[in-house]
Amino acid sequence: MFSAAPWLTAIDLIGTFVFAVSGATLGVRRQLDLFGVLVLSVAAATAGGIIRDVMIGAVPPASLVNWEYLAVATLAGVVTFAFAEIVERVEHPVRLFDAAGLGLFAVAGTAKALDFGLAAPSAVLLGTLSGIGGGIVRDIMVAQVPTVLRSELYASAAIVGGICVTVAVWLQLPRGPAMVVGAVLCFVLRFMAIRYRWGLPVARARADGSDD
Amino acid sequence: MFSAAPWLTAIDLIGTFVFAVSGATLGVRRQLDLFGVLVLSVAAATAGGIIRDVMIGAVPPASLVNWEYLAVATLAGVVTFAFAEIVERVEHPVRLFDAAGLGLFAVAGTAKALDFGLAAPSAVLLGTLSGIGGGIVRDIMVAQVPTVLRSELYASAAIVGGICVTVAVWLQLPRGPAMVVGAVLCFVLRFMAIRYRWGLPVARARADGSDD
Amino acid sequence: MFSAAPWLTAIDLIGTFVFAVSGATLGVRRQLDLFGVLVLSVAAATAGGIIRDVMIGAVPPASLVNWEYLAVATLAGVVTFAFAEIVERVEHPVRLFDAAGLGLFAVAGTAKALDFGLAAPSAVLLGTLSGIGGGIVRDIMVAQVPTVLRSELYASAAIVGGICVTVAVWLQLPRGPAMVVGAVLCFVLRFMAIRYRWGLPVARARADGSDD
């Protein structure tokens, strides 16, 4: 059914699920109805993979051709909608599921780009882009500044995950475990940044609200 | 001039026109000047088709290669700008023209995807995406939450239109009338949802304005 | 290293630099930290070229495959962040660097599209789209209405730059100087529009804040 390696597909589907939960949770918070919540789940879950596939010329994108992606995203949306009160009890649920999706898509994107013959740095970049793409589309759709701009160690954590996969492939280590390690590393970095509010300095400039 | 079937082209150009009117009307409401109104017309009118064409690998997209699309979108923008006061008298003009564009692009996108050999479910999905794409880009460009998230029966209406075309092709019925029926069905569903405020329940959750 | 003509590459990299500065400056104004500023630099600098490359089927996009683009964008972001107080003294810094990037990407996009065999009007359109793409993505990411909608002579200035290149190629004049002239012409038009607040009339309509 899938041409890609089973590890890649498994990680891709888990990433789809957690990003869909992040989208659905944001939709519930914004008081969208069930339809809106499902659209936001699907958008958050598929945007990263679609961006990746369009960029490497793997069209039509996997999430349009294989029904599994859409089914998983819809299921995640419905479950989140039904159990919204429980999901809410998790602290920072949007950010947590987003961090998991970030790691999973970053390693899956990097691996797929390597499969398509891209050089190591380009593969890491593409992995990063497919990791951050879902969250960007999700946040822009509810008219808020994307997490990738507001948060420390976001794109950077994705880069670390992608490098992990690239190095493993270069050392001819087994790819599956390397993808799991890379995704976990990225997630832990993001989680620590959220938990301990790791931050960087902000440049001094007129903050008068005008942009020109 | 066009490689696609004449029905497809006709429906595509009418969809371009009505989406352009929806973009121009929104631009006039937001007090943009003529340039801004035209940019918003063209964006609303071409985004859905561009997304569809990029996803099925039909690059460069039809709306860049054939001047008709741009001409129709620009014309619609200029006419809407000139007769803004009349268009305003129509109730809910943005939503009405948006609903017409949604139906037309959903069936045109589904038909083109079937032409490119996609399986039925993928074709319906791609049709839906090309139907909702123009409205999403239009709304995001004026920094408002897209209609597809705020409204009941939006993506669902597009799915119904796409299924209509897919079933007709499967039953080997003539495609042209099936596209018209699908587009009308989608429009009527959306119109009824707007008219009677059909809505779905909203999940119970803390609505404290924070997203994390 | 690059398959494209050296002039095209040079103009592309300078455009990347100035658009990155426009993104970084906006990031500093919005009080983003260093990571956020860099993401906004890279987004503003690469989005136009990525849109262009995806549309003509030149995937993976040049800015993912060649490390120079990312290096230039990152460098521009770091420099802008470090010298934010100096950049601030320039009047209208975001708009000025944005105008330079607009002209450079409009001519580079048009030239690359001609190289890929597109007809003259399509090439100008694609050039315009790759010129305005970076600014649109940059502005949408900080949830503000893109400059292309708020400003006079924005898309129009890009069109003029693109026409300049197309005419030169048609007359078989040397392409390099034509690209410089086109980029300068576009920049000057935009600069004059900013400087003298050239504007167009706004349509009369209910401005009651509702969009439907």
mmCIF file of C-alpha atoms in Angstrom, chain A residues 54-57 118 121-122 125-126 129 132 136 140 143-146 148-153 155-156 199-208 210-212, chain C residues 26 28-36 39-40 50 54 59-61 63-66 70 81 84-85 88 90-95 140-144 150:
data_model
loop_
_atom_site.group_PDB
_atom_site.id
_atom_site.type_symbol
_atom_site.label_atom_id
_atom_site.label_comp_id
_atom_site.label_asym_id
_atom_site.label_seq_id
_atom_site.Cartn_x
_atom_site.Cartn_y
_atom_site.Cartn_z
ATOM 1 C CA VAL A 54 5.031 19.179 -2.899
ATOM 2 C CA MET A 55 8.631 20.350 -2.371
ATOM 3 C CA ILE A 56 10.227 17.013 -3.287
ATOM 4 C CA GLY A 57 7.858 16.526 -6.207
ATOM 5 C CA LEU A 118 18.374 15.119 -1.395
ATOM 6 C CA PRO A 121 21.595 19.671 4.715
ATOM 7 C CA SER A 122 18.626 19.986 2.318
ATOM 8 C CA LEU A 125 15.847 21.665 6.131
ATOM 9 C CA LEU A 126 12.957 19.920 4.466
ATOM 10 C CA LEU A 129 9.867 22.681 7.221
ATOM 11 C CA ILE A 132 6.841 23.331 11.532
ATOM 12 C CA ILE A 136 2.078 27.327 11.206
ATOM 13 C CA ILE A 140 -2.525 31.210 11.019
ATOM 14 C CA ALA A 143 -5.351 34.363 13.163
ATOM 15 C CA GLN A 144 -2.693 33.951 15.829
ATOM 16 C CA VAL A 145 1.078 34.336 15.515
ATOM 17 C CA PRO A 146 2.507 30.813 14.948
ATOM 18 C CA VAL A 148 7.403 28.841 15.784
ATOM 19 C CA LEU A 149 7.792 32.635 16.130
ATOM 20 C CA ARG A 150 6.719 32.956 19.762
ATOM 21 C CA SER A 151 8.689 30.060 21.153
ATOM 22 C CA GLU A 152 12.252 29.289 21.984
ATOM 23 C CA LEU A 153 13.859 26.155 20.622
ATOM 24 C CA ALA A 155 12.625 25.259 14.698
ATOM 25 C CA SER A 156 15.941 24.440 16.423
ATOM 26 C CA GLY A 199 14.433 32.130 26.378
ATOM 27 C CA LEU A 200 16.768 34.259 24.359
ATOM 28 C CA PRO A 201 17.375 38.003 24.539
ATOM 29 C CA VAL A 202 15.107 40.343 22.601
ATOM 30 C CA ALA A 203 16.714 43.137 20.534
ATOM 31 C CA ARG A 204 16.291 46.660 21.810
ATOM 32 C CA ALA A 205 14.183 48.717 19.425
ATOM 33 C CA ARG A 206 11.377 51.202 19.422
ATOM 34 C CA ALA A 207 8.327 49.239 20.429
ATOM 35 C CA ASP A 208 5.805 51.872 19.448
ATOM 36 C CA SER A 210 4.247 50.896 14.198
ATOM 37 C CA ASP A 211 5.910 48.577 11.740
ATOM 38 C CA ASP A 212 7.336 51.003 9.259
ATOM 39 C CA LEU C 26 9.580 43.268 11.562
ATOM 40 C CA VAL C 28 12.544 42.942 16.164
ATOM 41 C CA ARG C 29 9.649 45.432 16.160
ATOM 42 C CA ARG C 30 7.310 42.696 17.341
ATOM 43 C CA GLN C 31 9.717 41.887 20.202
ATOM 44 C CA LEU C 32 10.433 38.347 19.025
ATOM 45 C CA ASP C 33 13.547 36.695 20.445
ATOM 46 C CA LEU C 34 16.537 35.726 18.274
ATOM 47 C CA PHE C 35 15.008 32.383 17.187
ATOM 48 C CA GLY C 36 11.750 34.015 16.123
ATOM 49 C CA VAL C 39 12.527 32.176 11.405
ATOM 50 C CA LEU C 40 10.839 35.347 10.129
ATOM 51 C CA ILE C 50 9.888 28.581 -3.146
ATOM 52 C CA VAL C 54 7.020 24.944 -6.974
ATOM 53 C CA VAL C 59 11.527 20.999 -7.225
ATOM 54 C CA PRO C 60 13.177 20.706 -4.775
ATOM 55 C CA PRO C 61 13.266 24.541 -4.662
ATOM 56 C CA SER C 63 16.590 27.666 -1.554
ATOM 57 C CA LEU C 64 16.369 24.142 -0.104
ATOM 58 C CA VAL C 65 19.016 22.617 -2.361
ATOM 59 C CA ASN C 66 21.651 25.376 -2.300
ATOM 60 C CA LEU C 70 19.773 29.843 3.913
ATOM 61 C CA PHE C 81 19.180 41.582 15.264
ATOM 62 C CA ALA C 84 18.616 46.672 15.462
ATOM 63 C CA GLU C 85 19.048 50.174 16.889
ATOM 64 C CA GLU C 88 15.691 51.503 13.266
ATOM 65 C CA VAL C 90 16.417 54.328 8.758
ATOM 66 C CA GLU C 91 12.928 55.681 8.099
ATOM 67 C CA HIS C 92 10.382 53.006 7.165
ATOM 68 C CA PRO C 93 12.984 50.177 7.264
ATOM 69 C CA VAL C 94 10.576 47.256 6.752
ATOM 70 C CA ARG C 95 8.951 48.868 3.706
ATOM 71 C CA ILE C 140 0.605 36.836 7.624
ATOM 72 C CA MET C 141 2.949 35.134 10.112
ATOM 73 C CA VAL C 142 2.722 38.124 12.450
ATOM 74 C CA ALA C 143 -1.054 38.273 11.851
ATOM 75 C CA GLN C 144 -1.084 41.573 9.973
ATOM 76 C CA ARG C 150 -2.539 48.010 2.139
#
